[in-house]
Structure formats: structure tokens, C-alpha cells
PDB file of C-alpha atoms in Angstrom:
ATOM      1  CA  ASN A 296      88.674  75.207  86.063  1.00 50.00           C
ATOM      2  CA  ALA A 297      89.453  75.643  89.439  1.00 68.00           C
ATOM      3  CA  GLY A 298      88.979  79.477  90.695  1.00 82.00           C
ATOM      4  CA  VAL A 299      92.340  81.040  92.103  1.00 86.00           C
ATOM      5  CA  MET A 300      93.046  79.357  95.309  1.00 90.00           C
ATOM      6  CA  GLN A 301      94.982  80.624  98.608  1.00 92.00           C
ATOM      7  CA  ASN A 302      96.232  79.742 101.913  1.00 94.00           C
ATOM      8  CA  PRO A 303      95.991  79.324 104.720  1.00 94.00           C
ATOM      9  CA  ARG A 304      92.855  80.706 104.850  1.00 87.00           C
ATOM     10  CA  HIS A 305      93.924  82.495 108.438  1.00 90.00           C
ATOM     11  CA  LEU A 306      97.350  82.779 109.789  1.00 95.00           C
ATOM     12  CA  VAL A 307      98.301  83.606 113.633  1.00 96.00           C
ATOM     13  CA  ARG A 308     101.434  85.229 113.963  1.00 97.00           C
ATOM     14  CA  ARG A 309     103.631  87.209 116.855  1.00 97.00           C
ATOM     15  CA  ARG A 310     104.910  90.307 116.476  1.00 97.00           C
ATOM     16  CA  GLY A 311     108.259  89.527 114.417  1.00 97.00           C
ATOM     17  CA  GLN A 312     107.355  86.705 113.157  1.00 98.00           C
ATOM     18  CA  GLU A 313     107.165  85.883 109.845  1.00 98.00           C
ATOM     19  CA  ALA A 314     103.913  85.262 107.664  1.00 98.00           C
ATOM     20  CA  ARG A 315     103.726  83.708 103.706  1.00 98.00           C
ATOM     21  CA  LEU A 316     100.834  84.113 101.999  1.00 98.00           C
ATOM     22  CA  ARG A 317     100.626  82.007  98.674  1.00 98.00           C
ATOM     23  CA  CYS A 318      98.867  82.149  95.886  1.00 97.00           C
ATOM     24  CA  SER A 319      98.034  79.726  93.464  1.00 96.00           C
ATOM     25  CA  PRO A 320      96.442  81.780  89.795  1.00 95.00           C
ATOM     26  CA  MET A 321      93.298  80.578  87.881  1.00 90.00           C
ATOM     27  CA  LYS A 322      94.809  78.077  85.349  1.00 90.00           C
ATOM     28  CA  GLY A 323      95.806  79.603  82.541  1.00 88.00           C
ATOM     29  CA  HIS A 324      96.782  83.374  84.352  1.00 90.00           C
ATOM     30  CA  SER A 325     100.051  84.416  83.999  1.00 91.00           C
ATOM     31  CA  HIS A 326      99.264  87.439  86.014  1.00 92.00           C
ATOM     32  CA  VAL A 327      98.847  87.782  89.516  1.00 94.00           C
ATOM     33  CA  TYR A 328      97.678  90.942  91.810  1.00 91.00           C
ATOM     34  CA  TRP A 329      98.281  90.791  95.628  1.00 94.00           C
ATOM     35  CA  TYR A 330      95.899  93.436  97.576  1.00 90.00           C
ATOM     36  CA  ARG A 331      95.360  94.536 101.130  1.00 91.00           C
ATOM     37  CA  GLN A 332      92.584  95.305 102.941  1.00 80.00           C
ATOM     38  CA  LEU A 333      91.965  96.829 106.513  1.00 73.00           C
ATOM     39  CA  PRO A 334      89.307  96.842 108.848  1.00 66.00           C
ATOM     40  CA  GLU A 335      86.423  99.494 107.226  1.00 59.00           C
ATOM     41  CA  GLU A 336      89.085 100.140 104.402  1.00 64.00           C
ATOM     42  CA  GLY A 337      88.595  99.522 100.674  1.00 64.00           C
ATOM     43  CA  LEU A 338      91.050  97.206  98.924  1.00 74.00           C
ATOM     44  CA  LYS A 339      94.324  98.416  98.753  1.00 81.00           C
ATOM     45  CA  PHE A 340      96.457  97.543  95.637  1.00 84.00           C
ATOM     46  CA  MET A 341     100.035  96.168  96.809  1.00 91.00           C
ATOM     47  CA  VAL A 342     102.288  94.307  94.006  1.00 92.00           C
ATOM     48  CA  TYR A 343     101.641  93.017  90.069  1.00 91.00           C
ATOM     49  CA  LEU A 344     103.625  90.374  89.041  1.00 94.00           C
ATOM     50  CA  GLN A 345     103.790  88.414  86.337  1.00 94.00           C
ATOM     51  CA  LYS A 346     105.993  85.299  85.918  1.00 91.00           C
ATOM     52  CA  GLU A 347     109.380  85.579  87.150  1.00 90.00           C
ATOM     53  CA  ASN A 348     108.870  89.494  87.852  1.00 94.00           C
ATOM     54  CA  ILE A 349     107.548  92.051  90.019  1.00 94.00           C
ATOM     55  CA  ILE A 350     105.742  94.601  87.579  1.00 91.00           C
ATOM     56  CA  ASP A 351     104.299  97.273  89.610  1.00 89.00           C
ATOM     57  CA  GLU A 352     105.631  97.233  93.447  1.00 91.00           C
ATOM     58  CA  SER A 353     104.373 100.633  93.745  1.00 87.00           C
ATOM     59  CA  GLY A 354     101.847  99.607  96.983  1.00 88.00           C
ATOM     60  CA  MET A 355     103.527  97.731  98.902  1.00 92.00           C
ATOM     61  CA  PRO A 356     105.610  99.148 101.331  1.00 93.00           C
ATOM     62  CA  LYS A 357     109.545  99.427 101.431  1.00 91.00           C
ATOM     63  CA  GLU A 358     110.734  97.177 104.207  1.00 95.00           C
ATOM     64  CA  ARG A 359     109.369  93.768 105.108  1.00 97.00           C
ATOM     65  CA  PHE A 360     107.266  92.885 102.624  1.00 98.00           C
ATOM     66  CA  SER A 361     108.409  91.496  99.382  1.00 97.00           C
ATOM     67  CA  ALA A 362     106.571  89.088  96.911  1.00 97.00           C
ATOM     68  CA  GLU A 363     107.656  86.941  93.942  1.00 96.00           C
ATOM     69  CA  PHE A 364     106.485  84.622  91.161  1.00 96.00           C
ATOM     70  CA  PRO A 365     108.562  81.980  90.474  1.00 93.00           C
ATOM     71  CA  LYS A 366     108.558  80.122  87.403  1.00 90.00           C
ATOM     72  CA  GLU A 367     107.008  76.821  88.936  1.00 90.00           C
ATOM     73  CA  GLY A 368     104.937  76.907  91.850  1.00 92.00           C
ATOM     74  CA  PRO A 369     102.776  79.955  93.780  1.00 96.00           C
ATOM     75  CA  SER A 370     103.095  83.795  94.188  1.00 97.00           C
ATOM     76  CA  ILE A 371     104.298  83.948  98.104  1.00 98.00           C
ATOM     77  CA  LEU A 372     103.472  87.227  99.622  1.00 98.00           C
ATOM     78  CA  ARG A 373     106.420  87.696 102.538  1.00 98.00           C
ATOM     79  CA  ILE A 374     106.057  89.653 105.306  1.00 98.00           C
ATOM     80  CA  GLN A 375     108.728  89.600 107.790  1.00 98.00           C
ATOM     81  CA  GLN A 376     108.934  90.495 111.521  1.00 98.00           C
ATOM     82  CA  VAL A 377     104.855  91.316 111.393  1.00 98.00           C
ATOM     83  CA  VAL A 378     103.923  93.847 113.214  1.00 97.00           C
ATOM     84  CA  ARG A 379      99.964  94.153 114.470  1.00 95.00           C
ATOM     85  CA  GLY A 380      99.289  96.904 112.136  1.00 93.00           C
ATOM     86  CA  ASP A 381      99.859  93.792 109.420  1.00 95.00           C
ATOM     87  CA  SER A 382      96.555  92.223 110.600  1.00 94.00           C
ATOM     88  CA  ALA A 383      94.648  92.130 107.619  1.00 91.00           C
ATOM     89  CA  ALA A 384      93.325  90.085 105.221  1.00 86.00           C
ATOM     90  CA  TYR A 385      95.108  89.819 102.023  1.00 92.00           C
ATOM     91  CA  PHE A 386      93.879  89.170  98.609  1.00 89.00           C
ATOM     92  CA  CYS A 387      95.140  87.288  95.405  1.00 92.00           C
ATOM     93  CA  ALA A 388      94.126  88.534  92.286  1.00 88.00           C
ATOM     94  CA  SER A 389      94.789  86.575  88.473  1.00 89.00           C
ATOM     95  CA  SER A 390      94.052  87.507  85.171  1.00 85.00           C
ATOM     96  CA  PRO A 391      94.725  85.818  82.100  1.00 84.00           C
ATOM     97  CA  ALA A 392      97.174  88.879  81.204  1.00 78.00           C
ATOM     98  CA  ASN A 393      96.264  92.760  82.169  1.00 68.00           C
ATOM     99  CA  GLY A 394      93.707  94.503  81.099  1.00 61.00           C
ATOM    100  CA  TYR A 395      91.600  91.766  81.533  1.00 65.00           C
ATOM    101  CA  GLU A 396      88.757  91.097  84.783  1.00 70.00           C
ATOM    102  CA  GLN A 397      90.757  89.975  87.750  1.00 73.00           C
ATOM    103  CA  TYR A 398      89.277  87.121  89.696  1.00 78.00           C
ATOM    104  CA  PHE A 399      89.911  87.160  93.148  1.00 77.00           C
ATOM    105  CA  GLY A 400      90.936  84.576  95.992  1.00 80.00           C
ATOM    106  CA  PRO A 401      89.358  84.025  98.940  1.00 77.00           C
ATOM    107  CA  GLY A 402      91.750  85.779 100.743  1.00 84.00           C
ATOM    108  CA  THR A 403      94.216  84.904 104.018  1.00 89.00           C
ATOM    109  CA  ARG A 404      93.163  87.157 107.147  1.00 88.00           C
ATOM    110  CA  LEU A 405      96.055  87.252 108.932  1.00 94.00           C
ATOM    111  CA  THR A 406      96.705  88.161 112.620  1.00 94.00           C
ATOM    112  CA  VAL A 407      99.244  89.529 114.450  1.00 96.00           C
ATOM    113  CA  THR A 408      99.397  88.840 118.192  1.00 96.00           C
TER     114      THR A 408
ATOM    115  CA  GLU B 102      96.436 111.490  93.499  1.00 76.00           C
ATOM    116  CA  ASP B 103      94.550 108.801  91.869  1.00 80.00           C
ATOM    117  CA  LYS B 104      91.127 108.453  93.411  1.00 86.00           C
ATOM    118  CA  VAL B 105      87.635 106.469  93.416  1.00 89.00           C
ATOM    119  CA  VAL B 106      84.727 107.500  95.545  1.00 93.00           C
ATOM    120  CA  GLN B 107      82.021 105.786  95.625  1.00 94.00           C
ATOM    121  CA  SER B 108      78.475 107.108  97.459  1.00 96.00           C
ATOM    122  CA  PRO B 109      76.795 106.140  99.045  1.00 96.00           C
ATOM    123  CA  LEU B 110      78.877 104.800 101.348  1.00 91.00           C
ATOM    124  CA  SER B 111      76.386 102.465 103.035  1.00 93.00           C
ATOM    125  CA  LEU B 112      72.026 101.985 102.250  1.00 95.00           C
ATOM    126  CA  VAL B 113      69.248 100.326 103.620  1.00 98.00           C
ATOM    127  CA  VAL B 114      66.267  99.412 101.567  1.00 98.00           C
ATOM    128  CA  HIS B 115      63.523  97.037 101.274  1.00 98.00           C
ATOM    129  CA  GLU B 116      63.357  94.272  98.021  1.00 98.00           C
ATOM    130  CA  GLY B 117      61.183  95.193  95.382  1.00 98.00           C
ATOM    131  CA  ASP B 118      63.018  98.392  95.425  1.00 98.00           C
ATOM    132  CA  THR B 119      65.637  99.830  93.092  1.00 98.00           C
ATOM    133  CA  VAL B 120      69.293 101.081  93.985  1.00 98.00           C
ATOM    134  CA  THR B 121      72.105 103.351  92.072  1.00 98.00           C
ATOM    135  CA  LEU B 122      75.471 103.414  93.570  1.00 98.00           C
ATOM    136  CA  ASN B 123      77.549 104.848  92.335  1.00 98.00           C
ATOM    137  CA  CYS B 124      81.494 105.350  91.449  1.00 98.00           C
ATOM    138  CA  SER B 125      83.303 108.896  90.746  1.00 97.00           C
ATOM    139  CA  TYR B 126      86.780 108.820  90.007  1.00 96.00           C
ATOM    140  CA  GLU B 127      90.331 110.416  88.670  1.00 94.00           C
ATOM    141  CA  VAL B 128      92.641 108.163  87.948  1.00 88.00           C
ATOM    142  CA  THR B 129      95.177 108.885  84.980  1.00 85.00           C
ATOM    143  CA  ASN B 130      95.451 106.628  81.949  1.00 87.00           C
ATOM    144  CA  PHE B 131      91.983 104.773  82.566  1.00 91.00           C
ATOM    145  CA  ARG B 132      91.874 102.532  80.554  1.00 86.00           C
ATOM    146  CA  SER B 133      88.910 100.079  82.479  1.00 86.00           C
ATOM    147  CA  LEU B 134      86.184 100.232  85.145  1.00 91.00           C
ATOM    148  CA  LEU B 135      85.089  96.793  87.453  1.00 88.00           C
ATOM    149  CA  TRP B 136      81.749  96.536  89.310  1.00 92.00           C
ATOM    150  CA  TYR B 137      82.458  93.760  92.134  1.00 89.00           C
ATOM    151  CA  LYS B 138      80.022  92.473  94.828  1.00 90.00           C
ATOM    152  CA  GLN B 139      81.732  91.798  98.437  1.00 81.00           C
ATOM    153  CA  GLU B 140      79.795  89.453 100.561  1.00 75.00           C
ATOM    154  CA  LYS B 141      81.917  87.503 103.450  1.00 63.00           C
ATOM    155  CA  LYS B 142      84.328  86.058 101.006  1.00 54.00           C
ATOM    156  CA  ALA B 143      86.796  87.315  97.553  1.00 61.00           C
ATOM    157  CA  PRO B 144      84.476  89.696  95.432  1.00 74.00           C
ATOM    158  CA  THR B 145      82.601  88.610  93.305  1.00 80.00           C
ATOM    159  CA  PHE B 146      83.295  90.273  89.259  1.00 81.00           C
ATOM    160  CA  LEU B 147      80.164  92.164  87.755  1.00 90.00           C
ATOM    161  CA  PHE B 148      81.096  93.689  85.081  1.00 89.00           C
ATOM    162  CA  MET B 149      83.694  95.513  83.020  1.00 88.00           C
ATOM    163  CA  LEU B 150      83.020  99.221  81.642  1.00 92.00           C
ATOM    164  CA  THR B 151      86.089 100.763  78.908  1.00 91.00           C
ATOM    165  CA  SER B 152      82.864 102.294  76.578  1.00 89.00           C
ATOM    166  CA  SER B 153      81.224 105.324  77.396  1.00 92.00           C
ATOM    167  CA  GLY B 154      77.624 105.260  76.834  1.00 91.00           C
ATOM    168  CA  ILE B 155      77.461 101.365  76.258  1.00 91.00           C
ATOM    169  CA  GLU B 156      75.408  99.156  79.394  1.00 93.00           C
ATOM    170  CA  LYS B 157      75.873  96.433  81.092  1.00 94.00           C
ATOM    171  CA  LYS B 158      73.521  93.925  81.945  1.00 95.00           C
ATOM    172  CA  SER B 159      72.635  90.659  83.662  1.00 94.00           C
ATOM    173  CA  GLY B 160      69.938  89.754  84.741  1.00 96.00           C
ATOM    174  CA  ARG B 161      68.716  92.631  87.404  1.00 98.00           C
ATOM    175  CA  LEU B 162      72.076  94.329  87.294  1.00 98.00           C
ATOM    176  CA  SER B 163      72.981  96.783  84.882  1.00 98.00           C
ATOM    177  CA  SER B 164      76.414  98.989  84.893  1.00 97.00           C
ATOM    178  CA  ILE B 165      77.375 102.140  82.048  1.00 97.00           C
ATOM    179  CA  LEU B 166      80.174 104.425  82.548  1.00 96.00           C
ATOM    180  CA  ASP B 167      80.407 107.903  81.649  1.00 96.00           C
ATOM    181  CA  LYS B 168      83.950 108.669  80.824  1.00 92.00           C
ATOM    182  CA  LYS B 169      83.525 112.359  79.974  1.00 94.00           C
ATOM    183  CA  GLU B 170      82.022 112.864  83.571  1.00 94.00           C
ATOM    184  CA  LEU B 171      84.234 110.308  84.610  1.00 96.00           C
ATOM    185  CA  PHE B 172      81.537 108.523  87.106  1.00 96.00           C
ATOM    186  CA  SER B 173      80.001 104.753  86.433  1.00 98.00           C
ATOM    187  CA  ILE B 174      76.341 103.352  88.159  1.00 98.00           C
ATOM    188  CA  LEU B 175      75.764 100.506  88.902  1.00 98.00           C
ATOM    189  CA  ASN B 176      71.625  99.656  89.388  1.00 98.00           C
ATOM    190  CA  ILE B 177      69.714  97.232  90.713  1.00 98.00           C
ATOM    191  CA  THR B 178      66.661  96.237  89.715  1.00 98.00           C
ATOM    192  CA  ALA B 179      64.039  94.378  91.932  1.00 98.00           C
ATOM    193  CA  THR B 180      66.424  93.961  94.677  1.00 98.00           C
ATOM    194  CA  GLN B 181      66.813  90.900  97.264  1.00 97.00           C
ATOM    195  CA  THR B 182      67.608  90.187 100.665  1.00 97.00           C
ATOM    196  CA  GLY B 183      70.430  88.375  99.101  1.00 96.00           C
ATOM    197  CA  ASP B 184      71.743  91.728  97.327  1.00 97.00           C
ATOM    198  CA  SER B 185      73.072  92.555 100.476  1.00 95.00           C
ATOM    199  CA  ALA B 186      76.809  92.617 100.723  1.00 92.00           C
ATOM    200  CA  ILE B 187      79.389  95.572  99.713  1.00 87.00           C
ATOM    201  CA  TYR B 188      79.287  96.736  96.104  1.00 93.00           C
ATOM    202  CA  LEU B 189      83.098  97.902  95.065  1.00 90.00           C
ATOM    203  CA  CYS B 190      83.978 100.339  92.078  1.00 92.00           C
ATOM    204  CA  ALA B 191      87.930  99.789  90.994  1.00 87.00           C
ATOM    205  CA  VAL B 192      89.623 101.686  88.218  1.00 87.00           C
ATOM    206  CA  GLU B 193      92.564 100.729  86.499  1.00 80.00           C
ATOM    207  CA  GLY B 194      95.352 102.609  85.549  1.00 77.00           C
ATOM    208  CA  THR B 195      98.622 101.498  84.577  1.00 71.00           C
ATOM    209  CA  TYR B 196      99.755  98.226  86.086  1.00 61.00           C
ATOM    210  CA  LYS B 197      97.189  98.632  88.690  1.00 66.00           C
ATOM    211  CA  TYR B 198      93.562  99.221  90.099  1.00 69.00           C
ATOM    212  CA  ILE B 199      92.598 101.468  92.262  1.00 77.00           C
ATOM    213  CA  PHE B 200      89.606 100.780  94.606  1.00 78.00           C
ATOM    214  CA  GLY B 201      86.456 102.508  96.502  1.00 83.00           C
ATOM    215  CA  THR B 202      85.896 101.723  99.699  1.00 78.00           C
ATOM    216  CA  GLY B 203      83.085 100.172  98.607  1.00 86.00           C
ATOM    217  CA  THR B 204      78.865 100.838  99.024  1.00 92.00           C
ATOM    218  CA  ARG B 205      77.342  99.049 101.987  1.00 90.00           C
ATOM    219  CA  LEU B 206      73.752  97.627 100.869  1.00 95.00           C
ATOM    220  CA  LYS B 207      71.613  96.011 102.640  1.00 96.00           C
ATOM    221  CA  VAL B 208      68.357  94.889 101.581  1.00 97.00           C
ATOM    222  CA  LEU B 209      65.330  94.363 103.852  1.00 97.00           C
ATOM    223  CA  ALA B 210      63.138  91.371 103.980  1.00 95.00           C
TER     224      ALA B 210
END
């Protein structure tokens, strides 16, 4: 059973470009969580999704950030018009249901130049 | 505001020592507390605690939760250099997890 997969592992974007981060949950998991880890800080919750639904996006910036988890395919975290402050490691986690332990992907390290 | 505080922030010990990592929290609608070990890759799950006073154990690691005093400890006995990592505590509230900033543990040979 493959673990949570994220791609790309490293992403470099110039200011103003768009970044798309993908997360494929573990088989059988229908709940996906996105986190951001800034240098020297802990993980910060961004958004919680189930298939085709955003359950909680309270940790996500109101502008430029969006997330989806379609019926088919991976969950996508999209950052439009990236700025230097968006440089961070973005982790995705999945669980079979809410309230169960989450399993983390390897993360995508975004660098904005 | 929900918060999770871990202490100490960093710790350096020698192989064979025993360490205790602390996690205190204030989270509305507490559901569970989780411990993760983070090395250079993503955090790996260690324990999930939901009930007070019941110790969970895995090899040299153990953890316990006190829901009255709102804290948890993670113990590591007979530490090894491979235990060097950041240990994250996370508390589950409603639909989300609040993470502490972690305790950075370094075990010297």
C-alpha cells in the first residue's frame, strides 16, 4: 500500500507565477489535509477536504490560495501570483476518516525567486 | 485562541540517556493528541492519545495524556543517535489539527 504521494518534491517559481501542488492520498483514504511549514516554525493547518468538498479552510489565506479534491484524481493546492513569502514546505496528509491518525506525504518544497 | 506549546524547544543528550518531552495545549473541542517524529522528510506518526492516564508504548517510546491538566509527555528511554529528530505534538480540535513548533532532540554518540 503506497503511502501519501506528493509532487513535485521541489518547485521553483518566479514571483507572479502560479504554483500547483498535488497530493494523492493513501489508498482507501478520503480525507486530505494540507499544511504549510515555514522555516523554523511548526506545521500550520491550511485546509481540510473530503472528496469534492472543502470542510474547513480556516487556515488558508483568503487571497491567491485555493484547494480542491475532485472525485477522481489527486488533491490540488493552487497558489496564484506567488510571492517570496509563499516559500515553504507544503505537506499533505490523509486519513480514512476524520478523527483517525493522519499519514503525511513527503512534502513539496516551494521556492519563490 | 487554540494553542499547543512544546518544551523544551531543543535538547541535547548522550546515547543511553532518558528524555521526556512535554506538550501542553488549550484547544476547544479536544478530540485527540498526536505525536510525530520529523526527520528530514515528512513527520511520521508515533502515537495517538484520546484517554487520560492510559500509557501507549512502542519499543523505547511511550506517551501518556492528562486531560485534566491539559498536557502530554513523550518519553524515550536508552536514547540512540537515530532518535535525533524534531518531535511534533498536535492536538485535534474540530476538523483541524494544531501543531506545536516541536522539540529538536539531538542525541550524541
